[in-house]
Amino acid sequence: MVELADRLRELRQERGWTQGRVAERLGVTPSVISAYENGIRQPSYEVLIKLARLYGVTSDYLLGISGRRTPDSQHLVSLDRLSPTNIALVSQLIRALGEM
């Protein structure tokens, strides 16, 4: 199984970024990034989410759960594939959840 540390190092190197640059974008020190990439320390959930967003990958990919970097598009709902009735229902649901 691919380790989180390996994936973090690989993603950073693919972009040509230094550990300092990643650290700056996450608001941590370069030594923290080094510890993540060497498997000495694990990121918090909050930092894991930031890393996934920074690299444009899923947390499942970072954790080695999936080999896919991005979500499988067949599981994403596209509004252009929904009927007008279903679009209205989704809109109502979103509004209702926002009121909670």
C-alpha positions as semicolon CSV with decimal commas, in nm:
position;residue;x (nm);y (nm);z (nm)
1;M;0,000;0,000;0,000
2;V;0,123;0,346;-0,088
3;E;0,194;0,556;0,216
4;L;0,062;0,905;0,277
5;A;0,421;1,026;0,309
6;D;0,509;0,897;-0,039
7;R;0,204;1,057;-0,198
8;L;0,271;1,393;-0,034
9;R;0,633;1,394;-0,150
10;E;0,536;1,284;-0,501
11;L;0,267;1,551;-0,540
12;R;0,498;1,824;-0,415
13;Q;0,783;1,719;-0,641
14;E;0,554;1,694;-0,946
15;R;0,479;2,062;-0,902
16;G;0,840;2,155;-0,841
17;W;0,755;2,302;-0,503
18;T;0,983;2,317;-0,202
19;Q;0,874;2,203;0,141
20;G;0,897;2,568;0,239
21;R;0,645;2,670;-0,025
22;V;0,397;2,402;0,084
23;A;0,450;2,495;0,449
24;E;0,383;2,861;0,375
25;R;0,057;2,780;0,194
26;L;-0,059;2,560;0,483
27;G;0,055;2,791;0,761
28;V;0,303;2,543;0,912
29;T;0,681;2,517;0,921
30;P;0,894;2,335;0,662
31;S;0,999;2,087;0,932
32;V;0,633;1,984;0,971
33;I;0,609;1,914;0,597
34;S;0,933;1,716;0,618
35;A;0,791;1,513;0,906
36;Y;0,477;1,437;0,701
37;E;0,682;1,332;0,399
38;N;0,909;1,110;0,609
39;G;0,622;0,940;0,791
40;I;0,733;1,075;1,128
41;R;0,416;1,273;1,183
42;Q;0,060;1,250;1,049
43;P;-0,140;1,559;0,951
44;S;-0,453;1,652;1,142
45;Y;-0,785;1,615;0,962
46;E;-0,786;1,988;0,902
47;V;-0,441;1,981;0,743
48;L;-0,526;1,669;0,542
49;I;-0,817;1,857;0,386
50;K;-0,593;2,155;0,313
51;L;-0,338;1,924;0,150
52;A;-0,605;1,760;-0,067
53;R;-0,729;2,102;-0,180
54;L;-0,377;2,233;-0,236
55;Y;-0,286;1,940;-0,460
56;G;-0,629;1,903;-0,619
57;V;-0,672;1,541;-0,512
58;T;-0,911;1,352;-0,287
59;S;-0,831;1,264;0,072
60;D;-0,889;0,899;-0,028
61;Y;-0,601;0,933;-0,273
62;L;-0,372;1,088;-0,011
63;L;-0,455;0,812;0,238
64;G;-0,395;0,536;-0,016
65;I;-0,758;0,423;-0,013
66;S;-0,796;0,498;-0,382
67;G;-0,557;0,513;-0,673
68;R;-0,771;0,779;-0,838
69;R;-0,658;1,134;-0,774
70;T;-0,996;1,290;-0,846
71;P;-1,351;1,170;-0,778
72;D;-1,498;0,923;-1,023
73;S;-1,710;1,142;-1,251
74;Q;-1,975;0,876;-1,296
75;H;-2,071;0,921;-0,931
76;L;-2,103;1,298;-0,957
77;V;-2,442;1,445;-1,034
78;S;-2,449;1,693;-1,317
79;L;-2,743;1,931;-1,321
80;D;-2,770;1,904;-1,699
81;R;-2,864;1,537;-1,656
82;L;-3,151;1,617;-1,419
83;S;-3,507;1,695;-1,515
84;P;-3,646;2,041;-1,430
85;T;-3,854;1,879;-1,155
86;N;-3,550;1,714;-0,998
87;I;-3,349;2,038;-1,022
88;A;-3,628;2,214;-0,831
89;L;-3,625;1,940;-0,566
90;V;-3,247;1,963;-0,524
91;S;-3,273;2,341;-0,494
92;Q;-3,542;2,306;-0,224
93;L;-3,327;2,058;-0,035
94;I;-3,024;2,287;-0,046
95;R;-3,230;2,580;0,081
96;A;-3,381;2,365;0,359
97;L;-3,037;2,243;0,469
98;G;-2,911;2,602;0,471
99;E;-3,187;2,696;0,714
100;M;-3,085;2,435;0,970
